[in-house]
CSV table of C-alpha atoms (C1' of nucleotides) in Angstrom, one decimal:
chain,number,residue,atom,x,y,z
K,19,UNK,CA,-1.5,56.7,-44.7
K,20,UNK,CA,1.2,59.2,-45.4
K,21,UNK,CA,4.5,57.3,-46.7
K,22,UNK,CA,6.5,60.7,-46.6
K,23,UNK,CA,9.7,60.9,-44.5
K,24,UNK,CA,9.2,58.1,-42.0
K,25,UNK,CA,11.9,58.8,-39.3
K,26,UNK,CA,14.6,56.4,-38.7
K,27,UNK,CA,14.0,56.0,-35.2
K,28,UNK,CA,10.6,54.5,-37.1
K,29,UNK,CA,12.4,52.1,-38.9
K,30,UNK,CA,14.5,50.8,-36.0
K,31,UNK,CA,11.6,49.8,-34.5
K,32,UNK,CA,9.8,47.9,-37.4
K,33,UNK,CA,11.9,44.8,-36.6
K,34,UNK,CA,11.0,44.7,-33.1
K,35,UNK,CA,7.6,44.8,-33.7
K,36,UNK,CA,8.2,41.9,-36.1
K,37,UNK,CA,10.2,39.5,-33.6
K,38,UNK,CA,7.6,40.1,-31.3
K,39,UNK,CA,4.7,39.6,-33.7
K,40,UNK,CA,6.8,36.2,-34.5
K,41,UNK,CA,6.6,35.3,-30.9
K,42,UNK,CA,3.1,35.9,-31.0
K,43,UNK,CA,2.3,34.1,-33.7
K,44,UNK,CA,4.3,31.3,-32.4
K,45,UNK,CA,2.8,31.1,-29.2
K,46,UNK,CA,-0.5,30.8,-30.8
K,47,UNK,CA,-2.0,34.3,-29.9
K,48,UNK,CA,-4.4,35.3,-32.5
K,49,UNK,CA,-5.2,39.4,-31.8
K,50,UNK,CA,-3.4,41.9,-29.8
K,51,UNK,CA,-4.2,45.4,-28.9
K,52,UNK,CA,-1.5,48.4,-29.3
K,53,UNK,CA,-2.1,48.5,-25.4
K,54,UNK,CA,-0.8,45.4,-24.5
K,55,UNK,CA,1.6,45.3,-27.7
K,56,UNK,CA,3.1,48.1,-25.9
K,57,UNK,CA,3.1,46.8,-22.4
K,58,UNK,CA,5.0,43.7,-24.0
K,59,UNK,CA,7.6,45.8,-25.6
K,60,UNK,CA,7.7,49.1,-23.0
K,61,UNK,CA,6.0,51.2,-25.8
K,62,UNK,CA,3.5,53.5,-25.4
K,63,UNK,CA,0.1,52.4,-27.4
K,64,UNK,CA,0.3,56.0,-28.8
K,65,UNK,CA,3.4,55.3,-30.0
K,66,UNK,CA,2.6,51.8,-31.9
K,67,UNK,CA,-0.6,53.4,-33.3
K,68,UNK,CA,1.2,56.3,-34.8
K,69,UNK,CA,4.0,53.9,-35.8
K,70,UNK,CA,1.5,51.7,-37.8
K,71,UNK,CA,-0.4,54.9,-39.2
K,72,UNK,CA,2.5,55.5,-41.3
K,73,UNK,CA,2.4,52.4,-43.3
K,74,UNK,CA,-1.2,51.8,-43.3
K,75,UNK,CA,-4.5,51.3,-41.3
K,76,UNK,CA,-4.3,47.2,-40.0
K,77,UNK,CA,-6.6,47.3,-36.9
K,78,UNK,CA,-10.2,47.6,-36.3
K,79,UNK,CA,-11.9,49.8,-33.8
K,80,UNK,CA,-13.1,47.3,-30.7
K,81,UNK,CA,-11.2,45.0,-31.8
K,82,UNK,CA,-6.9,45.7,-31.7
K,83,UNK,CA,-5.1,43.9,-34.3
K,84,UNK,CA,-5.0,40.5,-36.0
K,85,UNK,CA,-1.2,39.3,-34.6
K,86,UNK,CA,-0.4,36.8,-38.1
K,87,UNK,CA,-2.2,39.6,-40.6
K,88,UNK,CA,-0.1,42.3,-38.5
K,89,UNK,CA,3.5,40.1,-38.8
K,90,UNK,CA,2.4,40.0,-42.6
K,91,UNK,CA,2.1,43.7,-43.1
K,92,UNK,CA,5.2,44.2,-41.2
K,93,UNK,CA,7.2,41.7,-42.9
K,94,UNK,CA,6.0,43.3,-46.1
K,95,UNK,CA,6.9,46.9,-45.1
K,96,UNK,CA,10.3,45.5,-44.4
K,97,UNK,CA,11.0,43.8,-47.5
K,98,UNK,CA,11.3,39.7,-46.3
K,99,UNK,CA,8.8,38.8,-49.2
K,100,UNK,CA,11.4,40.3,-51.5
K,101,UNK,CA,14.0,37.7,-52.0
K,102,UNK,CA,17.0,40.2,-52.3
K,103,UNK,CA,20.5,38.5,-53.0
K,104,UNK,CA,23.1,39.2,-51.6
K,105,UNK,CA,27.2,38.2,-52.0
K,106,UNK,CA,29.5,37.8,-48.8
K,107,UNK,CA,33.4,39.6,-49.1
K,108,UNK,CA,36.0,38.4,-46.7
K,109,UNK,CA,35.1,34.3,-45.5
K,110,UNK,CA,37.5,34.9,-42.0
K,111,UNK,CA,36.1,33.9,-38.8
K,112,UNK,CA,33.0,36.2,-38.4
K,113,UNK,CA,32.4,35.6,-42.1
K,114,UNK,CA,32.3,31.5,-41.7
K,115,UNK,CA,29.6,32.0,-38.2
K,116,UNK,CA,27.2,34.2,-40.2
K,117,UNK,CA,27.2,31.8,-43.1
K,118,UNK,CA,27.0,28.5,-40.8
K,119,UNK,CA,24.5,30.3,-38.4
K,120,UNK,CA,22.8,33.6,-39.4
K,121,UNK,CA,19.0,32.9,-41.1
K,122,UNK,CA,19.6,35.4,-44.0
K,123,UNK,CA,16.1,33.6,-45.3
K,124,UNK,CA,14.3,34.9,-42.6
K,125,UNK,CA,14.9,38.4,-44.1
K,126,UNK,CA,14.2,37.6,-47.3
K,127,UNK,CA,18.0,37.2,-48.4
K,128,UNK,CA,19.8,34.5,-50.8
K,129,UNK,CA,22.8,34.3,-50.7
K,130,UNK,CA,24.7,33.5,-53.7
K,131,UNK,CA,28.3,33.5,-53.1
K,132,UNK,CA,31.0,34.6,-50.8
K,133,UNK,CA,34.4,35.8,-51.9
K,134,UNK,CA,37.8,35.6,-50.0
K,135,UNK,CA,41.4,36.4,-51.3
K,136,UNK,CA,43.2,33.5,-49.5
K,137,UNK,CA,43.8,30.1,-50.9
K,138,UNK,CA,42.6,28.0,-47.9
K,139,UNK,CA,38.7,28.9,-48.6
K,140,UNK,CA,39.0,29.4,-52.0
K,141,UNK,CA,36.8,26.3,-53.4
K,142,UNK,CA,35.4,25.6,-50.1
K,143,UNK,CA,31.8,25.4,-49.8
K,144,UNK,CA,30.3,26.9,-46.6
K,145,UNK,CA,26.8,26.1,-45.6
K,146,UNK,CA,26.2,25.6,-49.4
K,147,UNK,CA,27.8,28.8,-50.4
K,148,UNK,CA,30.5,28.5,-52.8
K,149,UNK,CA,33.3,30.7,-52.2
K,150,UNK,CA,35.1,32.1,-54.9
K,151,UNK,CA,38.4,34.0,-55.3
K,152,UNK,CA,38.1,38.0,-55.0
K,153,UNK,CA,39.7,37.7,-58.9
K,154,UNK,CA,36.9,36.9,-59.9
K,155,UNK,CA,34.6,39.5,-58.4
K,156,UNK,CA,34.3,42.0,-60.7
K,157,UNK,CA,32.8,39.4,-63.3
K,158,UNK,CA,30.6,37.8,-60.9
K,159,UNK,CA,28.5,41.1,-60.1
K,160,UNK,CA,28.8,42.0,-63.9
K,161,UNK,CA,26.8,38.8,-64.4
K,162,UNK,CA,24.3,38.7,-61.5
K,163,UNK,CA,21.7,40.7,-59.3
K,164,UNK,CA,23.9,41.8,-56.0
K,165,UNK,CA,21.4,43.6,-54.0
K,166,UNK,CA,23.5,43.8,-51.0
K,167,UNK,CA,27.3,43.0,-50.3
K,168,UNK,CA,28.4,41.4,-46.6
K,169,UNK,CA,31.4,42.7,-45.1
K,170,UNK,CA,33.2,41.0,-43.3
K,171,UNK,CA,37.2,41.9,-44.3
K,172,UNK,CA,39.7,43.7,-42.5
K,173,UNK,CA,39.0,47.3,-41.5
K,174,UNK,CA,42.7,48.8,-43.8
K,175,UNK,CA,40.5,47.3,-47.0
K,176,UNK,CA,37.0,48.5,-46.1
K,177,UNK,CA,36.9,51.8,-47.7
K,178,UNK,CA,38.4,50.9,-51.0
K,179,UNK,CA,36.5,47.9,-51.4
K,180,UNK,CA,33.2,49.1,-50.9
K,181,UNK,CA,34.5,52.3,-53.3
K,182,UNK,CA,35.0,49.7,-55.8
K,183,UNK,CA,32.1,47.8,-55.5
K,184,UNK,CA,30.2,50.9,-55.2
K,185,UNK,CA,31.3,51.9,-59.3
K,186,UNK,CA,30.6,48.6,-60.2
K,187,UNK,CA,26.7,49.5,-59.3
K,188,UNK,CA,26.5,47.9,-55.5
K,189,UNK,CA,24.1,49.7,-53.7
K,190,UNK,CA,23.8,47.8,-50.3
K,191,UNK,CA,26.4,47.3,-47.7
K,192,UNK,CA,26.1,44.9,-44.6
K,193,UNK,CA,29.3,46.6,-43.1
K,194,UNK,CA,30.5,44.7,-39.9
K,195,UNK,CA,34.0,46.5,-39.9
K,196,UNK,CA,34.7,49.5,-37.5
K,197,UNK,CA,34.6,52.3,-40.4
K,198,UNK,CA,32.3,54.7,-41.4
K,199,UNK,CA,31.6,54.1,-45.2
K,200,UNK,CA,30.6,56.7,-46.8
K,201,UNK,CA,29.3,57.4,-50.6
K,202,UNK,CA,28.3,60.7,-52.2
K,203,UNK,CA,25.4,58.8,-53.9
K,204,UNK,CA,22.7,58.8,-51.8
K,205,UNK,CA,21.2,56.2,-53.1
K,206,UNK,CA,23.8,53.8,-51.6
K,207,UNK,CA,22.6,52.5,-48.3
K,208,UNK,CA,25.1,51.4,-45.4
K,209,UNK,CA,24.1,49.4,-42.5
K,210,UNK,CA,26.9,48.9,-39.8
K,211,UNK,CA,26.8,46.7,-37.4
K,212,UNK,CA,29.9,48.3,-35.0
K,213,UNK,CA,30.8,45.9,-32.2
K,214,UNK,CA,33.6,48.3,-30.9
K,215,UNK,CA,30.6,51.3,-30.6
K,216,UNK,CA,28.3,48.8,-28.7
K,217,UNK,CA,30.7,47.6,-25.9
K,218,UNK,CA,31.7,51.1,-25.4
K,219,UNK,CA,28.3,51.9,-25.2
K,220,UNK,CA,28.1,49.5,-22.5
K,221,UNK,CA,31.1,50.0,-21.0
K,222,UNK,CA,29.8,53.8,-20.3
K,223,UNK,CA,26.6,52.3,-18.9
K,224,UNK,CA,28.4,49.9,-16.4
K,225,UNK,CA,30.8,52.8,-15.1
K,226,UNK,CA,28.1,55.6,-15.1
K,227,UNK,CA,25.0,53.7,-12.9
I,959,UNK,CA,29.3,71.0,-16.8
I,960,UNK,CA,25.7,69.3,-15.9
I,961,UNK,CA,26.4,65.3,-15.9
I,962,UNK,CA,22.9,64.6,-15.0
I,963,UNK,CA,20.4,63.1,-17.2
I,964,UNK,CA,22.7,62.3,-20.6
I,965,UNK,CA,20.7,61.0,-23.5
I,966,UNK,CA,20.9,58.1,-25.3
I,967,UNK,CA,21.5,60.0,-28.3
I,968,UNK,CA,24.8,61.5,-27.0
I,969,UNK,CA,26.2,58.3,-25.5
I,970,UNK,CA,25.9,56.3,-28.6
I,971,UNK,CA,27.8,59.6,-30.8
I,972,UNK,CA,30.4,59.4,-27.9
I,973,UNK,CA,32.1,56.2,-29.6
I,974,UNK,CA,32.0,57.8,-32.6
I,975,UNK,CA,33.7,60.5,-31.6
I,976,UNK,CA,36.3,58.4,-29.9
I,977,UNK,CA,37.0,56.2,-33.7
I,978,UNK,CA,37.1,59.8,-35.3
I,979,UNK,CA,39.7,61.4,-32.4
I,980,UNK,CA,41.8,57.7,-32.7
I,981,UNK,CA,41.7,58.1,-36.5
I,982,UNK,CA,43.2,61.7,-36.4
I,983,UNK,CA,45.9,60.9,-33.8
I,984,UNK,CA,47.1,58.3,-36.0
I,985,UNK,CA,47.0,60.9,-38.9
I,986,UNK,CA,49.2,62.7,-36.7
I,987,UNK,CA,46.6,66.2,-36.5
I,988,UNK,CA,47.0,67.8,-33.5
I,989,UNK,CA,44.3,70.2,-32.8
I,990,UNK,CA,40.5,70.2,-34.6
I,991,UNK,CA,37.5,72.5,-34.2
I,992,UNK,CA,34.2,71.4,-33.5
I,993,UNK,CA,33.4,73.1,-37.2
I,994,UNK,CA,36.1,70.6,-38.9
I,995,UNK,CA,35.5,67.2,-37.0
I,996,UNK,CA,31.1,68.0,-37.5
I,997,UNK,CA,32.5,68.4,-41.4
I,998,UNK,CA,34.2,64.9,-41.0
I,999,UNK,CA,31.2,63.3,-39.4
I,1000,UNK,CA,28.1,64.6,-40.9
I,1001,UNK,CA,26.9,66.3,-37.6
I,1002,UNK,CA,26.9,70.0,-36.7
I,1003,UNK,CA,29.4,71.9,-34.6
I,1004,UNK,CA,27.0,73.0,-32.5
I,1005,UNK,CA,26.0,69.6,-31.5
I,1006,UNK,CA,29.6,68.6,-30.7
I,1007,UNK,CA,29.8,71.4,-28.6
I,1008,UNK,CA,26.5,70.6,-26.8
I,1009,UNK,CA,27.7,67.2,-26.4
I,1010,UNK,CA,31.1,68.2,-24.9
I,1011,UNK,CA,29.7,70.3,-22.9
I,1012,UNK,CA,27.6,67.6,-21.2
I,1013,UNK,CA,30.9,66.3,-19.5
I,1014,UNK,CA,33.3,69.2,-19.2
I,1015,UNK,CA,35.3,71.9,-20.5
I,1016,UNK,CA,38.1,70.1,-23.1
I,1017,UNK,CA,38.4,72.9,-25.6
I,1018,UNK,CA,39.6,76.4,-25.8
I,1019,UNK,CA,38.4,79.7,-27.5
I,1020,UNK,CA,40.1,80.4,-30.5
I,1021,UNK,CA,42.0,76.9,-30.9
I,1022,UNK,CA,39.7,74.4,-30.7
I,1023,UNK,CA,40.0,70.9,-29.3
I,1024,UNK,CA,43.8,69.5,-28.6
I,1025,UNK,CA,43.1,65.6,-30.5
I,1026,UNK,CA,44.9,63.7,-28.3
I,1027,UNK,CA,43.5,65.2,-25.1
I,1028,UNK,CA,40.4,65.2,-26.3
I,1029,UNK,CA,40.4,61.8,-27.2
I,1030,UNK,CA,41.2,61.0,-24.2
I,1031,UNK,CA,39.0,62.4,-22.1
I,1032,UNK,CA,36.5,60.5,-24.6
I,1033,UNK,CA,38.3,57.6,-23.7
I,1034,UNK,CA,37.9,58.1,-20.1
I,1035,UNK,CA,34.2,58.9,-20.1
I,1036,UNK,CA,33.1,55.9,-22.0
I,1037,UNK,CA,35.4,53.8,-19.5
I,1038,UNK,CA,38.5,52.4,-22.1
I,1039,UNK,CA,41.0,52.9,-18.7
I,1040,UNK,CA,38.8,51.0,-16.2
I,1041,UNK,CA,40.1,47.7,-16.8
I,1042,UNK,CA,36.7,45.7,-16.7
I,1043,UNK,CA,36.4,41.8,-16.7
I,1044,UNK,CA,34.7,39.9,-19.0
I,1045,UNK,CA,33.4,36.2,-19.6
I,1046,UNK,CA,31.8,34.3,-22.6
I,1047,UNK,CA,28.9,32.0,-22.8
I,1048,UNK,CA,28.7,29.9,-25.7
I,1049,UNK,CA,32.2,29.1,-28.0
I,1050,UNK,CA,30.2,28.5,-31.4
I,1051,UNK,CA,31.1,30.1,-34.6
I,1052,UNK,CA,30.3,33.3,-33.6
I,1053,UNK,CA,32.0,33.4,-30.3
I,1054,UNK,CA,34.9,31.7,-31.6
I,1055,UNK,CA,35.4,34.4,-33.9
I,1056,UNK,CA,35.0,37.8,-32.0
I,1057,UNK,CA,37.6,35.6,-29.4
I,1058,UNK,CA,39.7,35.4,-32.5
I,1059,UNK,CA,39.4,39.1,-34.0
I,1060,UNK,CA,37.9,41.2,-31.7
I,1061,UNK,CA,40.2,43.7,-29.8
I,1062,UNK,CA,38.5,43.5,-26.5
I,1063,UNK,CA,41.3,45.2,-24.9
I,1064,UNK,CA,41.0,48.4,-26.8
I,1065,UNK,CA,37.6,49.0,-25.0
I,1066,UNK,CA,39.2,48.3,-21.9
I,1067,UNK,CA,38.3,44.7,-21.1
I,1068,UNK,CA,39.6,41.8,-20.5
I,1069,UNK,CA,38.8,38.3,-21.4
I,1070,UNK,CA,39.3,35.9,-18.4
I,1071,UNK,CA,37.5,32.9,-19.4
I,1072,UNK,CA,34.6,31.6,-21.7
I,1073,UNK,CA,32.8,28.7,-21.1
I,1074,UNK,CA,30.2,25.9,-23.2
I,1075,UNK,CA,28.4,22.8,-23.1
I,1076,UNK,CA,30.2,21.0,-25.6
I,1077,UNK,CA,32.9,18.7,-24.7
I,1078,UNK,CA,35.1,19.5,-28.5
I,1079,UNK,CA,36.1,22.9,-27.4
I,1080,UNK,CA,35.9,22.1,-23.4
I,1081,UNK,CA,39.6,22.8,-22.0
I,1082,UNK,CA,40.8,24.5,-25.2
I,1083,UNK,CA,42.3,27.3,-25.2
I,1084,UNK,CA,41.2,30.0,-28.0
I,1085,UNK,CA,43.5,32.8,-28.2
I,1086,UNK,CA,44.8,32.4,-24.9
I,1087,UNK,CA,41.4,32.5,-23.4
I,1088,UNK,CA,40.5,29.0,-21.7
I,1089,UNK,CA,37.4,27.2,-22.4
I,1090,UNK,CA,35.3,25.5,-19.3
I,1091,UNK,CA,32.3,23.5,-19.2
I,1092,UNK,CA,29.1,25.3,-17.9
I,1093,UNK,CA,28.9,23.2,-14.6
I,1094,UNK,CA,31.6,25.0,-13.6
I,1095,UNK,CA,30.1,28.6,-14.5
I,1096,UNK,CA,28.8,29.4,-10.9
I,1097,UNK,CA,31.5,28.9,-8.5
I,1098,UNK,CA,34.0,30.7,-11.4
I,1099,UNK,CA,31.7,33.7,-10.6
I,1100,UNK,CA,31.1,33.3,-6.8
I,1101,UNK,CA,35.1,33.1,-6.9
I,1102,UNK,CA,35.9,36.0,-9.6
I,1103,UNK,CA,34.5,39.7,-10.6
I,1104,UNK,CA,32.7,39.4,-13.5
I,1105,UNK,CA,31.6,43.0,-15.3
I,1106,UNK,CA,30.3,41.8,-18.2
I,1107,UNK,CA,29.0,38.5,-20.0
I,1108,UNK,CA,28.8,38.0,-23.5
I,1109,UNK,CA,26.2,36.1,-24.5
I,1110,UNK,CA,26.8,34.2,-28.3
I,1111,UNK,CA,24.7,31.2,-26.8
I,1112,UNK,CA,21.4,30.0,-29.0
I,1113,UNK,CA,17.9,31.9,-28.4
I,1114,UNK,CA,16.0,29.3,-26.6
I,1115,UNK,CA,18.4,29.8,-23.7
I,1116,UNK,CA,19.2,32.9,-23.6
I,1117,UNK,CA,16.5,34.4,-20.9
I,1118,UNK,CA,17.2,31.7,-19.0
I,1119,UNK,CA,20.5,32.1,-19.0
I,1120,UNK,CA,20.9,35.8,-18.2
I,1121,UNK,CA,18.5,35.6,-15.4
I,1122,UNK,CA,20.7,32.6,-13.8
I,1123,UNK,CA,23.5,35.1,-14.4
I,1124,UNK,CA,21.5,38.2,-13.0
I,1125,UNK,CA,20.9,36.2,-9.6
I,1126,UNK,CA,24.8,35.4,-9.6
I,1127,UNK,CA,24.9,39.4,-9.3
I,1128,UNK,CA,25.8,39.6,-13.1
I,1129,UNK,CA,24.8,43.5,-14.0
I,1130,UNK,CA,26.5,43.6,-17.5
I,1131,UNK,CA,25.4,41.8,-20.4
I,1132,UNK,CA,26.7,41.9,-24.5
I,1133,UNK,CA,23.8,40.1,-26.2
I,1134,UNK,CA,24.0,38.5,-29.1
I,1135,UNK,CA,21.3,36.4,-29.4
I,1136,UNK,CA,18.0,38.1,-31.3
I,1137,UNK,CA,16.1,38.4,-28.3
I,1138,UNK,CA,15.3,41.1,-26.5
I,1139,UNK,CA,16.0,40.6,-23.0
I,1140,UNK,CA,15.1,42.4,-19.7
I,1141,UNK,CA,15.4,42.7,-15.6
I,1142,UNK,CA,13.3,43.9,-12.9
I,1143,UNK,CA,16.9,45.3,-11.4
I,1144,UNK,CA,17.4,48.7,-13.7
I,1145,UNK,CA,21.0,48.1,-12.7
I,1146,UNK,CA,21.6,45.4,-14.8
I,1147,UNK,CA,23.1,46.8,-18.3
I,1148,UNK,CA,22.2,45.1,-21.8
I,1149,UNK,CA,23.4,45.9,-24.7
I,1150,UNK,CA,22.7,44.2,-28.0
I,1151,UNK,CA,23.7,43.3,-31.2
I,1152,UNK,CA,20.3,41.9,-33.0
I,1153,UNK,CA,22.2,41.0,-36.4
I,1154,UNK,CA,18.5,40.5,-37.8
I,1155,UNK,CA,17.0,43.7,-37.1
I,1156,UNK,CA,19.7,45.3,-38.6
I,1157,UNK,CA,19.9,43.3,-41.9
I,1158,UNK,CA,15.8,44.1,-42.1
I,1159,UNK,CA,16.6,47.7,-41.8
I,1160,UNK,CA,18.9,47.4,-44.7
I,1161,UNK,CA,16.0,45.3,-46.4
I,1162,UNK,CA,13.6,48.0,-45.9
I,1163,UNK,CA,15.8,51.0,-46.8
I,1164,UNK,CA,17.6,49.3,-50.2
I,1165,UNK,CA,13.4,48.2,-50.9
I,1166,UNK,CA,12.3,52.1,-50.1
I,1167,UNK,CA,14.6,54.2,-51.7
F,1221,DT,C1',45.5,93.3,-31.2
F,1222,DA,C1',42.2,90.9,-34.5
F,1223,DG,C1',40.4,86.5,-35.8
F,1224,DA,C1',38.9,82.3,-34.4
F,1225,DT,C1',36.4,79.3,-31.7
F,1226,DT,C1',34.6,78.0,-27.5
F,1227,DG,C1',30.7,77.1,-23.9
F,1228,DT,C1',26.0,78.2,-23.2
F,1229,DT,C1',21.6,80.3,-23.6
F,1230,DA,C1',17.6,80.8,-26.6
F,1231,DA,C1',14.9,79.3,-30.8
F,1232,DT,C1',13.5,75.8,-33.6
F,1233,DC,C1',12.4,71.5,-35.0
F,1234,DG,C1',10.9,66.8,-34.6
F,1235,DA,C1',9.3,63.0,-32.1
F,1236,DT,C1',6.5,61.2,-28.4
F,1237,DT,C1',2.4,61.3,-25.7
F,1238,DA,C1',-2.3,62.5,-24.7
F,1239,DA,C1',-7.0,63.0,-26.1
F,1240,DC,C1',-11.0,62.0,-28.6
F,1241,DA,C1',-14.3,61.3,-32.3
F,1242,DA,C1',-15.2,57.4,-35.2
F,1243,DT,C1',-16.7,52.8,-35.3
F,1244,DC,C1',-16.4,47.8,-34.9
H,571,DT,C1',-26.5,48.2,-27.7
H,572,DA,C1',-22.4,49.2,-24.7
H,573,DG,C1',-17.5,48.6,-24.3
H,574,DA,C1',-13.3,48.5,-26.5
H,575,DT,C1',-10.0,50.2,-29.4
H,576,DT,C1',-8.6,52.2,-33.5
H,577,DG,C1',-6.6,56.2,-36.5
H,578,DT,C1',-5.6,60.9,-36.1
H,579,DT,C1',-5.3,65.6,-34.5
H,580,DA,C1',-3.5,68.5,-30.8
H,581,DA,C1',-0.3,69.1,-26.9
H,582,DT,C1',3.9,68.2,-24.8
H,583,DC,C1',8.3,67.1,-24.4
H,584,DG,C1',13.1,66.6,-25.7
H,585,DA,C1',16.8,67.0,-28.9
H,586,DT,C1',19.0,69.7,-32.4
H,587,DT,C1',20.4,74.0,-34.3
H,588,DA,C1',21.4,78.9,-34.2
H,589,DA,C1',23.2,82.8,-32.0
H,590,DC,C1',26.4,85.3,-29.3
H,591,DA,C1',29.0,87.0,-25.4
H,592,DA,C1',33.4,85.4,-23.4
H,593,DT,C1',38.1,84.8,-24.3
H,594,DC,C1',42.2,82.5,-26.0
DNA sequence: TAGATTGTTAATCGATTAACAATC
DNA sequence: TAGATTGTTAATCGATTAACAATC
């Protein structure tokens, strides 16, 4: 075990391994070796062995590794057992599907409250999330444990928003606009999800086979 | 100029590069060097160089990089001015709303038609895109060219689904349902948006600092 | 012209793969 | 026990960075 500097490319795979290690469990498969984990995924055995070796030692020689102890680690390593909570900024149209369809449980998320400046959501209750007006914003975080802030608001209002929430102690951002946030603390994590980068991406791979 | 063999690594910088350029056009900045836009981005100059350099010549000794040429040259390379078409499968929340918000047309697609199960949005019309019922999904694609399918259907029919659409001669796929699908045919494009494995990275990464 | 900056080649760094002793 | 498979060390591969001649 060596918990120094694990590489992002690392990281990115930790949540593969634990959708898969779901399906496993799920279809009732009780041990797996890092051969066949890998043929399953188009992963190199060397590669899930090292992978693991980072975190921890969960196999046994002879024997490959226990799929539902395995999902357990992983789920661990990644924080689901944590119950992290987490507000939602900006209830518009991508805002309302995650809240009616995204399993933020299944990650180990609560969430506590969404937050929207027009008057038509204001009060409304969405999937059992209350959502509030943006007025009251800066009280609501003064008050409660936000571990990690949605958003989901226009792309003119990202940077200054997150800058704000930022100085009021935010430290995690679930950014679905197009901008790069950026913060000098380091200590403030960003995780984009960039639809604009990912059709590109594919429209590249459509013209260029 | 040596277009064979581009990573993966450089492609998915290339829509960066493309946000960055189309922020600085707007700015109204006319000429960058590679040292100046790797300050703006957090990446060296000597990689934006090597990753120009995979697809031409677009700068000039002593000047640097003209923005608006270069951006379009990005532009061109990742596809923006091919005019690709584009259906949707499954008008839930989640499709609803990138119908509603998304600027498909800045990528260079367009959205002929989407198309569900469920008779309450059957023959609407959602932002000038018509809705049809899924019985009427293969002769629409025997009888139009289809680039790309976006799948915002739910998981248990995903695989299913795409491999229907593969044998229609489908070869482009946005998928945003969390599984992780595949093709014999390495023709056949994917290109995902796993909303879960991202909010887990965030999980691990606020849990890990 | 002199200064700046490119495109490209060479050097370095890091990540993936292969090999193997340890051992269940 | 013999076969299988781990965890880890060493070898390879590829991607990033540095350096520099070419030249605008």
């Amino acid at each position: 075990m060596k918990k120094e500097n694990i590489s992002d490319a690392v990281i990115r795979r930790l949540p593969r391994y634990y959708r898969q290690l779901t399906d496993l469990c799920a279809s009732g498969v009780v041990r797996i070796s890092s051969h066949s984990l890998g043929q399953e995924m188009n992963i190199t055995a060397s590669q899930i062995r090292q992978d693991f070796s980072c975190f921890g030692e969960f196999g046994q020689q002879g024997y490959g590794y226990n799929v539902e102890e395995l999902r357990a680690e992983i789920g661990h390593i990644l924080g689901v057992d944590n119950d992290h909570h987490l507000i939602m900024i900006g209830v518009g149209n991508l805002g309302h599907a995650l809240l009616q369809n995204f399993k933020f449980s299944h990650a180990g998320f609560t969430v506590d409250a969404a937050f929207d400046i027009s008057p038509a959501v204001i009060g409304s209750v969405v999937n059992s999330v209350p959502v509030y007006a943006m007025s009251v914003l800066d009280s609501y975080i003064e008050k409660h444990s936000v571990d990690v802030v949605v958003l989901t608001i226009p792309q003119a209002v990202a940077q200054d928003t997150a800058d704000h929430l930022i100085e009021l102690g935010v430290k995690g951002f679930w950014n679905f606009t197009n901008v790069e946030l950026s913060s000098t603390d380091p200590n403030v994590k960003f995780e984009n999800i960039h639809f604009a980068d990912s059709l590109l991406t594919l429209s590249y791979r459509i013209a260029n086979r």
